[in-house]
Amino acid sequence: MSKYFSDGNLKTKKMMIMNILKTFVLMIFLFVGCQAQQNYFSFESKGKINYELTTDDNKLLDSIQHNAFLYFLNESNPETGLVKDRSASWAPASIAAIGFALPSYAVGVEHGWITRDRAALITLNTLKFFFNSVQSSDTNVTGYKGFYYHFLRMNSGTREWNCELSTIDTGLLMMGIIFARKYYNQVNDVENEIRNLAANLLKRLDWDFFEMPSTGEYANTISMAWTPEKGLHFMGWNGYNEALFLYVLAAGSGMKNVEAAYKTWLASYDWRTPYPNLSHVAFPPLFGHQFSQVFIDFRGLADSYMKEKGIDYFENSRRATLVQRQYAMDNPHKWVGYDSLCWGLSACDGPTEKYNYDDKQFLGYAARGTSGVDYNYFDDGTIASYASISSIIFAPEVVLPTIKSFNKRYGKDLWKEYGYVDAFNPTLNWYNKEYIGIDQGPMLLMIENFRTGLIWNYVMKDPIIQNGLNRLGFEYIK
């Protein structure tokens, strides 16, 4: 055997080849890692809206926020954190209202309406209640699979009215919990426990349980609900509506097939141009453009669909707001009061059919809305007070004059115990007698984001939001 083929040289040659292979594999790993790192974006709150306010403007917004804050303080059980769906004596708790209540307590802290210790204790009691409540497939419990029933009895905290295990309402609750775990960042027993309970509540969400079948209109989407009597709801969340945040939350907290779900969500978007220069993804009720943006700062953010359209979700909601105002100015049904300073259609109470006359028909609670003259829901002349006010972040130049006009034209009837009543109908001189938690919350919190960016500042820091936006392909556009 020649020297070249000696055992020693063979071993040396093998070692050299192995080292080259290792180096090659390491280079591939580093390259892939760099590519992945380049494609992982960091998203942030851009802070308050840059809009100059007068002293009187600030006083006005203070009064709106403070009165809305009192709803969450008074219409709740501080021992369990349960917040009533509405101000009626018979009303059960709404888990979505609780989701809005949690950051509302922090707003109270920042404005000096409540101490941080008291707000933290209410928040801790809320999280303890949900963490310790019964999770099972039984018909008379609080939740299942980490999700919770839409309405809960105020006394026992168990399911009310055979209602649904709701994905959207649980999602809103969890967004409030995400805010709480970032806001309560001090090192003490109460705030430490808030963060620990929040992590455990978010960890046990079983998104895959709610995944719809892989074919059909709702392929792979998140089902709207589940009941022990009927199983999964036959409809899934497809776009566009208030569930935008739900997919960010699901993507960031472990839903396995969320990319396929989001593809279906985007496939059903309805792009319209109801008025010149106001093209947008349509959804008639304003709450659908507001709920997600209470928590997530979408300024500059776009997914694959919106990148093609060249606008972000914040601009989309701004246009939807301006469309509603223009619709009121056009006033195709000739309702009393509609004009540039009286507008805002969204889900709210209404006069009901007992006010019907001639060919005019009126509804009770309904998801009223408009995306232009040829696309509106249930327009019966009823204005949702919170709808226009909650759009203050999108178009303060038209919202602030609208608020002042509300006060001048309808003030004594429109403003009661917790501020502006939920809804009113100028045609009938009808004013709602009740307040609704999921209407009070966005109004209070959107004003706070407008003035300070408080909710955005904390929620945007959370890894669930960061991961969710990245998984769904969000990027900043110029």
XYZ file of C-alpha atoms in Angstrom, residues 2-280:
279
model
C 1.418 3.412 -0.911
C 2.027 6.167 1.614
C -0.835 8.204 0.130
C -3.295 5.495 1.070
C -1.924 4.835 4.521
C -4.342 4.552 7.445
C -3.049 7.772 8.966
C -3.632 9.827 5.826
C -7.083 8.347 5.351
C -8.020 9.409 8.871
C -6.615 12.883 8.248
C -8.529 13.169 4.958
C -11.789 12.076 6.637
C -11.288 14.625 9.393
C -10.674 17.359 6.809
C -13.850 16.403 4.912
C -15.844 16.320 8.149
C -14.559 19.761 9.133
C -15.460 21.154 5.703
C -18.961 19.678 5.974
C -19.410 21.071 9.475
C -18.319 24.499 8.283
C -20.699 24.284 5.321
C -23.636 23.270 7.540
C -22.806 26.067 9.990
C -22.743 28.603 7.148
C -26.147 27.404 5.935
C -27.508 27.622 9.483
C -26.164 31.138 9.931
C -27.506 32.207 6.532
C -30.988 30.844 7.270
C -30.857 32.366 10.718
C -29.903 35.755 9.303
C -32.691 35.528 6.737
C -35.187 34.652 9.476
C -33.882 37.476 11.629
C -34.160 39.908 8.701
C -37.800 38.870 8.206
C -38.720 39.222 11.888
C -39.886 42.755 12.483
C -40.201 44.726 15.680
C -43.459 46.630 16.034
C -43.992 49.522 18.383
C -46.497 52.017 19.628
C -46.132 55.370 17.944
C -47.625 57.057 21.003
C -50.353 59.647 21.170
C -51.986 61.258 18.159
C -50.311 64.515 17.175
C -53.243 66.917 17.414
C -53.370 70.193 19.290
C -56.063 70.455 21.952
C -57.308 73.536 23.764
C -57.807 73.667 27.521
C -61.547 73.350 26.959
C -61.002 70.350 24.673
C -59.047 68.605 27.407
C -61.714 69.359 29.984
C -64.372 67.962 27.675
C -62.431 64.755 27.043
C -61.673 64.423 30.769
C -65.383 64.524 31.573
C -66.238 61.917 28.925
C -63.518 59.576 30.160
C -64.269 60.026 33.835
C -67.972 59.313 33.465
C -67.288 56.260 31.314
C -64.743 55.099 33.909
C -67.425 55.268 36.606
C -69.420 52.677 34.684
C -66.676 50.086 35.228
C -66.232 51.071 38.836
C -69.931 50.993 39.738
C -71.393 48.304 37.475
C -69.056 45.571 38.664
C -68.185 43.208 41.472
C -64.707 44.156 42.760
C -64.338 40.777 44.494
C -64.553 38.838 41.220
C -63.908 41.562 38.670
C -67.127 40.721 36.817
C -68.510 43.726 34.919
C -72.132 43.969 33.845
C -72.946 43.843 30.161
C -75.209 46.854 30.612
C -76.393 49.130 33.391
C -79.774 47.385 33.813
C -80.315 45.789 37.212
C -80.950 42.371 35.652
C -77.867 42.328 33.417
C -75.293 39.520 33.581
C -71.561 40.051 33.218
C -69.964 40.381 29.791
C -66.451 38.978 29.408
C -65.781 41.470 26.592
C -66.736 44.354 28.895
C -64.212 42.975 31.396
C -61.560 43.031 28.677
C -62.187 46.761 28.243
C -62.458 47.315 32.001
C -58.940 46.084 32.799
C -57.125 48.890 30.945
C -59.834 51.336 32.064
C -58.692 50.893 35.663
C -55.177 51.851 34.578
C -56.557 54.953 32.860
C -58.143 55.779 36.201
C -54.763 55.429 37.878
C -53.086 57.736 35.367
C -55.790 60.388 35.859
C -55.873 60.111 39.650
C -59.401 58.702 39.821
C -58.278 55.529 41.604
C -55.086 54.456 43.339
C -52.719 52.034 41.665
C -53.076 49.678 44.633
C -56.845 49.562 44.298
C -56.724 49.119 40.525
C -54.132 46.350 40.872
C -56.257 44.554 43.483
C -59.381 44.665 41.273
C -57.276 43.371 38.385
C -55.796 40.600 40.515
C -59.252 39.538 41.721
C -60.438 39.430 38.102
C -57.582 37.211 36.983
C -57.948 34.966 40.039
C -61.619 34.498 39.283
C -61.021 33.427 35.702
C -58.046 31.241 36.519
C -59.830 29.406 39.348
C -63.254 29.128 37.666
C -64.383 25.740 36.384
C -63.248 24.772 32.883
C -65.170 21.790 31.530
C -67.650 20.678 28.876
C -70.491 20.832 31.400
C -73.403 23.152 30.626
C -73.237 25.238 33.814
C -69.633 26.351 34.178
C -67.568 29.437 33.378
C -65.469 28.208 30.473
C -63.822 25.421 28.501
C -60.532 24.946 26.624
C -59.207 28.189 28.102
C -62.129 30.179 26.639
C -65.134 31.649 28.435
C -68.844 32.017 27.965
C -70.018 35.325 26.531
C -72.319 36.118 29.464
C -71.821 35.048 33.074
C -74.132 35.323 36.052
C -73.044 38.182 38.308
C -73.562 36.149 41.463
C -72.042 32.763 40.566
C -69.894 33.614 37.542
C -71.328 30.685 35.577
C -72.893 30.562 32.128
C -76.012 32.656 31.596
C -78.851 32.117 29.052
C -77.293 29.012 27.495
C -74.984 31.437 25.700
C -71.983 30.509 23.573
C -68.367 29.888 24.473
C -67.222 32.917 22.540
C -63.914 33.276 20.735
C -64.244 37.007 20.012
C -65.352 37.916 23.519
C -62.675 35.733 25.108
C -60.225 37.429 22.749
C -61.200 40.869 24.031
C -60.834 39.621 27.595
C -57.350 38.333 26.796
C -56.318 41.613 25.199
C -57.229 43.323 28.457
C -55.181 40.720 30.298
C -52.205 41.325 27.988
C -52.391 45.021 28.823
C -52.564 44.249 32.527
C -49.480 42.032 32.557
C -47.416 44.758 30.898
C -48.821 47.707 32.869
C -48.518 46.138 36.323
C -44.757 45.781 36.168
C -43.770 46.608 39.731
C -42.052 44.056 41.960
C -44.540 43.333 44.734
C -46.819 40.439 45.657
C -49.937 41.739 43.926
C -48.355 42.776 40.643
C -46.125 39.694 40.530
C -49.229 37.528 40.818
C -51.049 39.519 38.114
C -48.237 38.728 35.692
C -48.110 35.050 36.652
C -51.859 34.544 36.356
C -51.939 36.406 33.036
C -49.252 34.127 31.627
C -51.162 31.020 32.711
C -54.494 32.261 31.350
C -52.947 33.049 27.981
C -51.049 29.763 27.905
C -54.127 27.560 28.240
C -56.001 28.983 25.229
C -56.682 25.998 22.955
C -57.059 27.689 19.576
C -56.865 24.462 17.607
C -60.103 23.277 19.215
C -61.865 26.084 17.322
C -60.318 25.497 13.891
C -62.952 25.077 11.194
C -62.743 22.269 8.577
C -60.181 22.792 5.817
C -62.722 23.257 3.005
C -65.551 25.657 2.341
C -66.173 29.337 2.928
C -64.630 29.289 6.409
C -61.723 26.931 5.713
C -59.358 26.728 8.691
C -60.721 29.911 10.253
C -61.438 30.359 13.951
C -65.003 29.317 14.698
C -67.167 32.027 16.180
C -68.242 29.888 19.089
C -68.953 26.518 20.675
C -71.752 25.230 22.886
C -71.945 21.934 24.758
C -75.343 21.341 23.188
C -74.384 21.842 19.506
C -70.599 21.878 19.251
C -68.749 24.359 17.026
C -70.668 27.199 15.439
C -71.099 26.699 11.693
C -69.498 30.059 10.883
C -65.877 31.070 11.235
C -64.336 34.509 11.477
C -63.611 35.716 7.969
C -62.884 39.304 7.096
C -63.259 42.120 7.421
C -64.645 42.943 10.871
C -63.727 43.354 14.535
C -61.869 40.017 14.621
C -58.637 41.347 13.096
C -57.025 41.408 16.539
C -58.266 37.854 17.167
C -55.984 36.456 14.479
C -53.009 38.420 15.821
C -53.745 37.025 19.280
C -54.175 33.463 18.001
C -51.019 33.652 15.880
C -48.998 34.911 18.824
C -50.321 32.411 21.345
C -49.998 29.104 19.586
C -52.649 28.409 16.945
C -50.874 25.868 14.721
C -52.576 26.505 11.385
C -53.151 30.227 11.732
C -51.507 31.114 8.420
C -54.109 29.079 6.518
C -56.855 30.608 8.655
C -55.656 34.118 7.922
C -55.492 33.400 4.209
C -59.220 32.612 4.294
C -59.833 35.707 6.434
C -58.219 37.926 3.795
C -59.912 36.189 0.859
C -63.324 37.578 1.797
C -62.318 41.261 2.082
C -64.693 43.658 0.348
C -62.870 46.674 -1.129
C -65.216 49.524 -1.982
C -65.122 53.142 -3.091
C -68.334 54.653 -1.696
C -67.041 58.182 -2.219
C -64.057 59.618 -4.128
C -60.722 59.159 -2.317
C -62.338 57.006 0.391
C -61.682 53.488 -0.936
C -61.342 51.012 1.914
